[in-house]
Short mmCIF file of C-alpha atoms in Angstrom, two decimals:
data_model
loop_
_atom_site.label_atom_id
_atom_site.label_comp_id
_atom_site.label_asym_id
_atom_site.label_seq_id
_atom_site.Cartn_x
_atom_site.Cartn_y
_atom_site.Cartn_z
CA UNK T 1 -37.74 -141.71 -188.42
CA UNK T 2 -36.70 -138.75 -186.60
CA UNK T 3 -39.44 -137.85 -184.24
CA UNK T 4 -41.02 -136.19 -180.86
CA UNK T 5 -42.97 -138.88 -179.09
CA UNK T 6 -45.33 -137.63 -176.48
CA UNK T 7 -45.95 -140.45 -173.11
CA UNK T 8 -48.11 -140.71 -170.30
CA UNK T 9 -46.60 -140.82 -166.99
CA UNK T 10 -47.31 -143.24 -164.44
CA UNK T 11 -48.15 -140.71 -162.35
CA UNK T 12 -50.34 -139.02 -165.23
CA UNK T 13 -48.41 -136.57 -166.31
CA UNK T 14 -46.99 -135.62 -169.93
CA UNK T 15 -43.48 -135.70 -171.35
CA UNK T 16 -41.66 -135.73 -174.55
CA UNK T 17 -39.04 -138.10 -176.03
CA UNK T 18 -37.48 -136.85 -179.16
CA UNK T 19 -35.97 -139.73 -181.12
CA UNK T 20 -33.13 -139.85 -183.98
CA UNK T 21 -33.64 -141.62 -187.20
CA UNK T 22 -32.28 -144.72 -185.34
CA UNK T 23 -35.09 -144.61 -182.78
CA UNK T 24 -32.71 -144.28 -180.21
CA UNK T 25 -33.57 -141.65 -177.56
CA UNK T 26 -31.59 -137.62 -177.45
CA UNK T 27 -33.64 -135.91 -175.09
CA UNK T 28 -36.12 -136.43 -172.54
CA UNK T 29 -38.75 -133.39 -171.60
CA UNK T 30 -39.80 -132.81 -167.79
CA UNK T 31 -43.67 -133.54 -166.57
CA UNK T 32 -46.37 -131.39 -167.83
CA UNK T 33 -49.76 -131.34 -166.49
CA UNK T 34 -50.88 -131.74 -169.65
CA UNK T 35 -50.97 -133.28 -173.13
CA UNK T 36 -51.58 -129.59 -174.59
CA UNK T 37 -48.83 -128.31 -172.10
CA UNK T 38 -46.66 -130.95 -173.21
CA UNK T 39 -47.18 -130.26 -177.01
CA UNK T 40 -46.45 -126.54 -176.32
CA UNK T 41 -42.97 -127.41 -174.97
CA UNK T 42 -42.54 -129.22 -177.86
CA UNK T 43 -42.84 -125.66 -179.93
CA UNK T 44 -40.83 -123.72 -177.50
CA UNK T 45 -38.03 -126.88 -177.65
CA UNK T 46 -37.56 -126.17 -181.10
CA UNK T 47 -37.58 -122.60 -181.36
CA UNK T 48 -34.90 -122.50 -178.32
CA UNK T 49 -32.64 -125.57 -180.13
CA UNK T 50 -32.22 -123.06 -182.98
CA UNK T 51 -29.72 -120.99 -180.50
CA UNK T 52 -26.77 -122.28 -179.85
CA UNK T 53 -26.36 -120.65 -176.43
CA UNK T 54 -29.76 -122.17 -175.52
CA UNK T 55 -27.45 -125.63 -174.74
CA UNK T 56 -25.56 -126.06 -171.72
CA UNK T 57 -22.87 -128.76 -171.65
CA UNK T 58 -22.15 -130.94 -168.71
CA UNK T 59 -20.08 -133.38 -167.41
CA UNK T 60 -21.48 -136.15 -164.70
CA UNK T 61 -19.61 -137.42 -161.28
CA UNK T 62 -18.73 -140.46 -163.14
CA UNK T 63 -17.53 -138.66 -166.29
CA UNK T 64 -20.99 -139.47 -168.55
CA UNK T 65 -21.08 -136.24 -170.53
CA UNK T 66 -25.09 -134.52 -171.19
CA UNK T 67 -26.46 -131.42 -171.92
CA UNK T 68 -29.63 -129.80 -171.41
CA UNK T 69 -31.69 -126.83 -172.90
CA UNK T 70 -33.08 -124.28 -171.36
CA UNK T 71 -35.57 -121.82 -172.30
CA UNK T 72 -35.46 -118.03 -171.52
CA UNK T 73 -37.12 -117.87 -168.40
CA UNK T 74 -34.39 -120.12 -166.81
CA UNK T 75 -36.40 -123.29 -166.74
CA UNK T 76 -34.75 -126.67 -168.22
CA UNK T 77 -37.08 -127.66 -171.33
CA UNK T 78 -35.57 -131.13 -172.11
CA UNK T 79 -32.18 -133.07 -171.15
CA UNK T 80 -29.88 -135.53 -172.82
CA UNK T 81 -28.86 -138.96 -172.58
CA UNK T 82 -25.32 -139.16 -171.18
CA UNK T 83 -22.96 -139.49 -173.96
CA UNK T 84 -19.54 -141.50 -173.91
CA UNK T 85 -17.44 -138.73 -174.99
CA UNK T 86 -17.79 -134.92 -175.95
CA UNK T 87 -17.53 -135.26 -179.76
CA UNK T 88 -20.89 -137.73 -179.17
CA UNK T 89 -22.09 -135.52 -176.83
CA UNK T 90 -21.38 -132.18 -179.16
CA UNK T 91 -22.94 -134.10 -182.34
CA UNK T 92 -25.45 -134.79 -180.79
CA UNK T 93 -26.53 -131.21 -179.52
CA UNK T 94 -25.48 -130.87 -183.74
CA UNK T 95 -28.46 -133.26 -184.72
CA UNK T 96 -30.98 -131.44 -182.16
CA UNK T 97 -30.04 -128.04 -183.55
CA UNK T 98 -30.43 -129.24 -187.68
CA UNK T 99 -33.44 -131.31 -187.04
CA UNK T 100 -35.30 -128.42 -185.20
CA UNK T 101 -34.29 -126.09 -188.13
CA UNK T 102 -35.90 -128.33 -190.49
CA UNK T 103 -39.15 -128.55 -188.39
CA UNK T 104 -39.79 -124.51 -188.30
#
């Protein structure tokens, strides 16, 4: 099932892992300080996935192709797994946008 999955790391912090229905991994968050922090980037990731010019596309040094999204202030809220192609890569920012619809 389709979900945001919220994980301690090592060093303490928070970050979030949203998951497709496959329970394969889209997009990973940065740190937060906290598990509240955390859960409010989860709110501001899904009102910011609802615009399309929210997603920035990018290609790697070793042609992997990702994209991030980035809230209004400038700061990166989550980024993608590196994708194969661009059609994966542009589905995929697809899925992000329709699932985030659905969870307003």
């Amino acid at each position: 099932m389709e979900s945001f999955i919220i994980n301690k790391t090592s060093s303490g912090e928070f970050q979030f892992i949203l998951k497709n229905e496959k329970n394969h991994i889209l997009m990973t968050s940065g740190s937060y300080l906290t598990e509240l922090n955390c859960k409010k980037g989860i709110e501001r990731f899904k009102i910011y996935a609802q615009h399309h010019n929210k997603f920035y596309k990018r290609t790697s040094s070793n042609w992997q192709f990702y994209f991030y999204l980035k809230a209004a202030n400038g700061h990166i809220i989550s980024i993608s797994k590196p994708h194969d192609s661009v059609l994966s890569r542009d589905q995929a920012i697809d899925w992000v946008k329709k699932f985030c619809s659905k969870q307003s």
